[in-house]
CSV table of C-alpha atoms in Angstrom, one decimal:
chain,number,residue,atom,x,y,z
H,448,UNK,CA,-58.2,-95.6,44.2
H,449,UNK,CA,-56.3,-98.8,45.0
H,450,UNK,CA,-55.0,-99.2,48.6
H,451,UNK,CA,-51.5,-98.8,49.6
H,452,UNK,CA,-51.0,-102.6,49.9
H,453,UNK,CA,-52.3,-103.1,46.3
H,454,UNK,CA,-50.0,-100.4,45.1
H,455,UNK,CA,-47.1,-102.0,46.8
H,456,UNK,CA,-47.9,-105.4,45.3
H,457,UNK,CA,-48.2,-103.8,41.8
H,458,UNK,CA,-45.0,-101.9,42.2
H,459,UNK,CA,-43.2,-105.2,43.1
H,460,UNK,CA,-44.7,-107.0,40.1
H,461,UNK,CA,-43.5,-104.1,37.8
H,462,UNK,CA,-40.0,-104.1,39.2
H,463,UNK,CA,-39.9,-108.0,38.6
H,464,UNK,CA,-41.1,-107.7,35.0
H,465,UNK,CA,-38.8,-104.8,34.2
H,466,UNK,CA,-35.9,-106.8,35.5
H,467,UNK,CA,-36.8,-109.7,33.4
H,468,UNK,CA,-37.1,-107.6,30.4
H,469,UNK,CA,-33.7,-106.0,30.9
H,470,UNK,CA,-31.9,-109.5,31.5
H,471,UNK,CA,-33.5,-111.4,28.7
H,472,UNK,CA,-33.8,-110.9,25.0
H,473,UNK,CA,-35.6,-114.3,24.2
H,474,UNK,CA,-39.0,-115.6,25.4
H,475,UNK,CA,-41.9,-117.9,24.7
H,476,UNK,CA,-45.6,-116.8,24.9
H,477,UNK,CA,-47.4,-119.9,26.5
H,478,UNK,CA,-51.0,-120.8,26.9
H,479,UNK,CA,-51.9,-122.1,30.4
H,480,UNK,CA,-55.4,-123.4,30.2
H,481,UNK,CA,-56.2,-126.5,32.3
H,482,UNK,CA,-52.7,-126.4,33.8
H,483,UNK,CA,-52.6,-127.3,37.5
H,484,UNK,CA,-50.7,-125.6,40.3
H,485,UNK,CA,-48.5,-128.7,41.0
H,486,UNK,CA,-47.8,-128.9,37.2
H,487,UNK,CA,-46.7,-125.3,37.2
H,488,UNK,CA,-44.4,-126.1,40.2
H,489,UNK,CA,-42.7,-129.0,38.3
H,490,UNK,CA,-42.2,-126.9,35.2
H,491,UNK,CA,-40.6,-124.0,37.1
H,492,UNK,CA,-38.3,-126.2,38.8
H,493,UNK,CA,-37.2,-128.0,35.6
H,494,UNK,CA,-36.6,-124.7,33.9
H,495,UNK,CA,-34.4,-123.1,36.6
H,496,UNK,CA,-31.9,-121.5,36.5
H,497,UNK,CA,-32.0,-120.5,32.8
H,498,UNK,CA,-35.7,-119.7,32.5
H,499,UNK,CA,-38.5,-118.0,34.4
H,500,UNK,CA,-42.2,-118.1,34.0
H,501,UNK,CA,-44.2,-115.1,34.7
H,502,UNK,CA,-48.0,-115.1,34.8
H,503,UNK,CA,-50.4,-112.2,35.5
H,504,UNK,CA,-53.2,-110.1,34.4
H,505,UNK,CA,-52.8,-109.1,30.7
H,506,UNK,CA,-53.5,-105.5,31.2
H,507,UNK,CA,-50.9,-105.2,34.0
H,508,UNK,CA,-48.4,-106.9,32.0
H,509,UNK,CA,-49.0,-104.9,28.7
H,510,UNK,CA,-48.9,-101.7,30.9
H,511,UNK,CA,-45.6,-102.6,32.5
H,512,UNK,CA,-44.1,-103.7,29.1
H,513,UNK,CA,-45.3,-100.4,27.4
H,514,UNK,CA,-43.9,-98.2,30.2
H,515,UNK,CA,-40.6,-99.9,30.3
H,516,UNK,CA,-40.2,-99.4,26.5
H,517,UNK,CA,-40.9,-95.8,27.0
H,518,UNK,CA,-38.4,-95.3,29.7
H,519,UNK,CA,-35.7,-97.4,28.0
H,520,UNK,CA,-36.4,-96.0,24.5
H,521,UNK,CA,-36.4,-99.6,23.1
H,522,UNK,CA,-39.6,-100.8,21.6
H,523,UNK,CA,-38.6,-104.4,20.7
H,524,UNK,CA,-40.8,-105.9,23.6
H,525,UNK,CA,-43.8,-104.1,22.4
H,526,UNK,CA,-44.5,-106.9,19.9
H,527,UNK,CA,-44.8,-109.4,22.8
H,528,UNK,CA,-47.1,-107.0,24.7
H,529,UNK,CA,-49.6,-107.0,21.7
H,530,UNK,CA,-49.9,-110.8,21.8
H,531,UNK,CA,-51.0,-111.0,25.6
H,532,UNK,CA,-54.6,-112.3,24.8
H,533,UNK,CA,-56.2,-114.9,26.8
H,534,UNK,CA,-55.1,-117.1,29.7
H,535,UNK,CA,-51.3,-116.6,28.7
H,536,UNK,CA,-47.9,-116.1,30.2
H,537,UNK,CA,-44.3,-115.5,29.3
H,538,UNK,CA,-41.3,-117.8,29.8
H,539,UNK,CA,-38.1,-115.6,29.8
H,540,UNK,CA,-35.0,-117.7,29.0
H,541,UNK,CA,-31.3,-117.4,28.3
H,542,UNK,CA,-31.0,-121.1,27.3
H,543,UNK,CA,-31.5,-122.9,24.1
H,544,UNK,CA,-34.9,-122.3,22.7
H,545,UNK,CA,-35.3,-125.9,21.2
H,546,UNK,CA,-34.1,-127.5,24.6
H,547,UNK,CA,-36.6,-125.3,26.7
H,548,UNK,CA,-39.4,-126.3,24.3
H,549,UNK,CA,-38.7,-129.9,24.7
H,550,UNK,CA,-38.5,-129.5,28.5
H,551,UNK,CA,-42.0,-127.9,28.6
H,552,UNK,CA,-43.5,-130.5,26.3
H,553,UNK,CA,-42.5,-133.2,28.8
H,554,UNK,CA,-44.8,-131.9,31.5
H,555,UNK,CA,-48.2,-133.0,30.4
H,556,UNK,CA,-50.9,-134.7,32.4
H,557,UNK,CA,-54.0,-136.8,31.3
H,558,UNK,CA,-57.2,-135.3,32.0
H,559,UNK,CA,-61.0,-136.4,31.4
H,560,UNK,CA,-63.1,-134.8,28.8
H,561,UNK,CA,-65.2,-132.1,30.4
H,562,UNK,CA,-68.5,-130.7,29.0
H,563,UNK,CA,-68.1,-127.7,26.7
H,564,UNK,CA,-64.3,-128.1,26.7
H,565,UNK,CA,-62.6,-127.7,23.4
H,566,UNK,CA,-61.2,-130.9,22.2
H,567,UNK,CA,-57.4,-130.7,21.4
H,568,UNK,CA,-57.5,-134.1,19.6
H,569,UNK,CA,-60.0,-136.4,17.9
H,570,UNK,CA,-61.5,-138.9,20.4
H,571,UNK,CA,-62.3,-142.3,19.0
H,572,UNK,CA,-63.8,-145.1,21.1
H,573,UNK,CA,-62.7,-148.5,19.4
H,574,UNK,CA,-65.0,-151.3,18.7
H,575,UNK,CA,-64.7,-154.1,21.3
H,576,UNK,CA,-65.8,-155.0,24.9
H,577,UNK,CA,-66.6,-152.1,27.1
H,578,UNK,CA,-66.6,-154.0,30.4
H,579,UNK,CA,-70.1,-152.5,31.2
H,580,UNK,CA,-73.2,-154.4,32.3
H,581,UNK,CA,-76.0,-155.3,30.0
H,582,UNK,CA,-78.2,-152.8,31.9
H,583,UNK,CA,-76.2,-150.0,30.1
H,584,UNK,CA,-77.5,-150.8,26.7
H,585,UNK,CA,-80.1,-148.1,26.9
H,586,UNK,CA,-77.5,-145.5,27.3
H,587,UNK,CA,-75.7,-146.5,24.2
H,588,UNK,CA,-79.0,-146.7,22.2
H,589,UNK,CA,-79.7,-143.0,23.3
H,590,UNK,CA,-76.4,-142.1,21.6
H,591,UNK,CA,-77.1,-144.2,18.6
H,592,UNK,CA,-74.1,-146.5,19.1
H,593,UNK,CA,-74.7,-150.1,17.9
H,594,UNK,CA,-73.8,-152.7,20.6
H,595,UNK,CA,-74.5,-156.3,21.5
H,596,UNK,CA,-74.2,-158.4,24.6
H,597,UNK,CA,-71.1,-160.7,24.7
H,598,UNK,CA,-70.2,-162.8,27.6
H,599,UNK,CA,-72.2,-160.7,30.0
H,600,UNK,CA,-70.9,-157.4,28.9
H,601,UNK,CA,-71.7,-154.7,26.4
H,602,UNK,CA,-69.6,-154.8,23.2
H,603,UNK,CA,-69.5,-151.8,20.7
H,604,UNK,CA,-69.8,-153.1,17.2
H,605,UNK,CA,-67.9,-150.2,15.3
H,606,UNK,CA,-65.5,-147.5,16.1
H,607,UNK,CA,-67.3,-144.4,17.4
H,608,UNK,CA,-66.0,-140.7,16.9
H,609,UNK,CA,-66.9,-139.0,20.1
H,610,UNK,CA,-65.5,-135.6,19.2
H,611,UNK,CA,-63.2,-133.9,16.8
H,612,UNK,CA,-60.4,-131.5,17.2
H,613,UNK,CA,-61.6,-127.9,17.9
H,614,UNK,CA,-65.2,-129.0,18.7
H,615,UNK,CA,-66.8,-128.5,22.1
H,616,UNK,CA,-67.2,-131.8,24.2
H,617,UNK,CA,-71.1,-132.4,24.4
H,618,UNK,CA,-72.6,-133.6,27.7
H,619,UNK,CA,-73.4,-137.0,26.3
H,620,UNK,CA,-69.8,-137.4,25.1
H,621,UNK,CA,-68.3,-136.3,28.5
H,622,UNK,CA,-70.6,-138.9,30.2
H,623,UNK,CA,-69.9,-141.8,27.9
H,624,UNK,CA,-66.1,-141.2,28.2
H,625,UNK,CA,-66.5,-140.9,32.1
H,626,UNK,CA,-68.4,-144.2,32.2
H,627,UNK,CA,-65.7,-146.0,30.3
H,628,UNK,CA,-62.9,-144.5,32.2
H,629,UNK,CA,-61.3,-142.7,29.3
H,630,UNK,CA,-58.9,-139.7,29.9
H,631,UNK,CA,-58.4,-138.7,26.3
H,632,UNK,CA,-56.9,-135.3,26.7
H,633,UNK,CA,-53.4,-134.3,27.8
H,634,UNK,CA,-52.8,-130.8,29.1
H,635,UNK,CA,-49.7,-128.8,29.6
H,636,UNK,CA,-48.3,-125.4,28.8
H,637,UNK,CA,-48.9,-124.8,25.1
H,638,UNK,CA,-46.2,-122.7,23.4
H,639,UNK,CA,-47.7,-120.1,21.0
H,640,UNK,CA,-45.1,-117.7,19.9
H,641,UNK,CA,-41.4,-117.1,20.2
H,642,UNK,CA,-39.7,-113.8,20.8
H,643,UNK,CA,-36.1,-113.5,19.8
H,644,UNK,CA,-34.5,-110.1,20.0
H,645,UNK,CA,-37.3,-108.0,18.7
H,646,UNK,CA,-38.7,-110.6,16.3
H,647,UNK,CA,-41.7,-112.6,17.2
H,648,UNK,CA,-42.7,-115.8,15.2
H,649,UNK,CA,-44.7,-119.0,15.4
H,650,UNK,CA,-43.3,-121.7,17.5
H,651,UNK,CA,-43.5,-124.2,14.7
H,652,UNK,CA,-40.4,-122.4,13.2
H,653,UNK,CA,-38.3,-124.2,15.8
H,654,UNK,CA,-39.3,-127.6,14.1
H,655,UNK,CA,-37.2,-126.6,11.1
H,656,UNK,CA,-33.9,-128.5,11.5
H,657,UNK,CA,-30.6,-127.9,9.5
H,658,UNK,CA,-31.2,-130.9,7.5
H,659,UNK,CA,-34.6,-129.5,6.3
H,660,UNK,CA,-33.1,-126.1,5.5
H,661,UNK,CA,-30.5,-127.9,3.4
H,662,UNK,CA,-33.0,-129.9,1.5
H,663,UNK,CA,-35.0,-126.9,0.8
H,664,UNK,CA,-32.0,-125.1,-0.5
H,665,UNK,CA,-30.9,-128.1,-2.5
H,666,UNK,CA,-34.5,-128.2,-4.1
H,667,UNK,CA,-34.3,-124.4,-4.9
H,668,UNK,CA,-30.9,-124.8,-6.4
H,669,UNK,CA,-32.1,-127.6,-8.7
H,670,UNK,CA,-35.1,-125.5,-9.8
H,671,UNK,CA,-32.8,-122.4,-10.6
H,672,UNK,CA,-30.4,-124.7,-12.6
H,673,UNK,CA,-33.3,-126.2,-14.6
H,674,UNK,CA,-34.8,-122.8,-15.4
H,675,UNK,CA,-31.3,-121.5,-16.4
H,676,UNK,CA,-30.7,-124.6,-18.7
H,677,UNK,CA,-34.2,-124.2,-20.4
H,678,UNK,CA,-33.9,-120.5,-20.9
H,679,UNK,CA,-30.2,-120.8,-22.0
H,680,UNK,CA,-29.3,-118.2,-19.5
H,681,UNK,CA,-26.0,-118.7,-17.6
H,682,UNK,CA,-26.0,-118.9,-13.9
H,683,UNK,CA,-23.6,-120.2,-11.2
H,684,UNK,CA,-26.1,-123.1,-10.4
H,685,UNK,CA,-26.1,-124.2,-14.1
H,686,UNK,CA,-22.3,-124.2,-14.5
H,687,UNK,CA,-21.7,-127.9,-13.6
H,688,UNK,CA,-24.5,-128.9,-16.0
H,689,UNK,CA,-23.3,-126.8,-18.7
H,690,UNK,CA,-19.8,-128.2,-18.4
H,691,UNK,CA,-21.2,-131.8,-18.5
H,692,UNK,CA,-23.3,-131.1,-21.5
H,693,UNK,CA,-20.3,-129.4,-23.2
H,694,UNK,CA,-18.2,-132.5,-22.5
H,695,UNK,CA,-20.9,-134.9,-23.9
H,696,UNK,CA,-21.0,-132.8,-27.2
H,697,UNK,CA,-17.2,-132.8,-27.5
H,698,UNK,CA,-17.2,-136.6,-26.9
H,699,UNK,CA,-19.9,-137.2,-29.4
H,700,UNK,CA,-18.1,-135.2,-32.0
H,701,UNK,CA,-14.8,-137.2,-31.3
H,702,UNK,CA,-16.6,-140.5,-31.7
H,703,UNK,CA,-18.2,-139.4,-35.0
H,704,UNK,CA,-14.9,-138.2,-36.5
H,705,UNK,CA,-11.3,-138.9,-36.5
H,706,UNK,CA,-10.4,-136.4,-34.0
H,707,UNK,CA,-9.6,-137.9,-30.6
H,708,UNK,CA,-8.3,-137.0,-27.1
H,709,UNK,CA,-7.2,-139.4,-24.3
H,710,UNK,CA,-10.6,-139.7,-22.6
H,711,UNK,CA,-12.4,-140.0,-25.9
H,712,UNK,CA,-9.9,-142.7,-27.0
H,713,UNK,CA,-10.9,-145.0,-24.3
H,714,UNK,CA,-14.6,-144.9,-25.4
H,715,UNK,CA,-13.5,-145.4,-29.0
H,716,UNK,CA,-11.5,-148.6,-28.0
H,717,UNK,CA,-14.3,-149.9,-26.0
H,718,UNK,CA,-16.8,-149.4,-29.0
H,719,UNK,CA,-14.2,-151.0,-31.3
H,720,UNK,CA,-13.7,-154.2,-29.2
H,721,UNK,CA,-16.1,-154.6,-26.3
H,722,UNK,CA,-15.1,-158.2,-26.0
H,723,UNK,CA,-11.6,-157.2,-24.9
H,724,UNK,CA,-13.0,-155.1,-21.9
H,725,UNK,CA,-15.4,-157.9,-21.0
H,726,UNK,CA,-12.6,-160.4,-20.6
H,727,UNK,CA,-10.3,-158.0,-18.9
H,728,UNK,CA,-12.9,-157.5,-16.1
H,729,UNK,CA,-12.7,-161.1,-14.6
H,730,UNK,CA,-8.9,-161.1,-15.0
H,731,UNK,CA,-8.7,-157.9,-13.1
H,732,UNK,CA,-11.1,-159.4,-10.3
H,733,UNK,CA,-9.0,-162.5,-9.9
H,734,UNK,CA,-6.0,-161.0,-8.1
H,735,UNK,CA,-8.5,-159.3,-5.7
H,736,UNK,CA,-10.1,-162.5,-4.9
H,737,UNK,CA,-6.7,-164.2,-4.5
H,738,UNK,CA,-5.8,-161.7,-1.9
H,739,UNK,CA,-8.7,-162.7,0.5
H,740,UNK,CA,-8.4,-166.5,0.2
H,741,UNK,CA,-5.2,-168.4,-0.4
H,742,UNK,CA,-5.5,-170.5,-3.6
H,743,UNK,CA,-5.4,-174.3,-2.9
H,744,UNK,CA,-2.0,-175.8,-3.9
H,745,UNK,CA,-2.2,-178.2,-6.9
H,746,UNK,CA,-1.8,-181.8,-6.0
H,747,UNK,CA,1.4,-183.5,-7.3
H,748,UNK,CA,0.9,-185.8,-10.3
H,749,UNK,CA,1.9,-189.5,-9.8
H,750,UNK,CA,4.7,-190.4,-12.2
H,751,UNK,CA,4.0,-193.4,-14.3
H,752,UNK,CA,6.5,-196.2,-13.8
H,753,UNK,CA,8.1,-197.6,-17.0
H,754,UNK,CA,7.1,-201.2,-17.8
H,755,UNK,CA,4.3,-201.1,-15.4
H,756,UNK,CA,1.0,-202.8,-15.4
H,757,UNK,CA,-1.0,-202.4,-18.5
H,758,UNK,CA,-4.8,-203.0,-18.8
H,759,UNK,CA,-4.7,-204.4,-22.3
H,760,UNK,CA,-1.7,-206.6,-21.9
């Protein structure tokens, strides 16, 4: 049986978590591997006062959430409790979800590649000088990396893929990156899920902007209109296209017959005499050009004097 001191600590933790559950209806589920204490302090300070980070044992957090839901009769937080697997925590927030996410993404620190760590990104050593002494060529030969000696230093001849995303970092890869002084990884709080008033979804949903939604809606509307026109089935999306196509048919009939109406008459006049419209276009453009630049005044003509000098006299 736990001691009185442990029971007191657990009760205080339960009270804190229950208070956060009562005062918030939005939260992030975050993964906290390779995040240092100093980094946590900076993130907590940046998120105050709108947000609060809570870490703890998953079993303890699930138990507190379950009992809170039973007491309150509200099961909305149970979905978050089911996702508490691994080294995770919860960011309770009352602020804008997108703004909170951007703040957390700003707190990442570079870190060296450690053996057996899962690579979050592809790590590639570019071809070129390494700055290492020629005595280190044997190390590169063991790793099957082609090198040469250039100006007293080891130079790699081609790009080398050290590790790929999702793979474990081998001991040789970790040693190579350490020798070359590479810190290829960046660690911070990784947001996994978003909880919003009983709904829980992937954090990537926050990347969908209003413009993206508008584009997707427009593309869907075009598909509906195309299907409606092809099937000859009337829908609201196809109304503008149907009206335009109807106008084109009426205009074609008017041009092919003696029947006319004002808009069709303009087309008939153009087809009857295209040259008149071509000559009218420069004439219409001339006043517009004259408004911008004042036309030069014509030079006065010299009057001929009567009985003056004649070249053939």
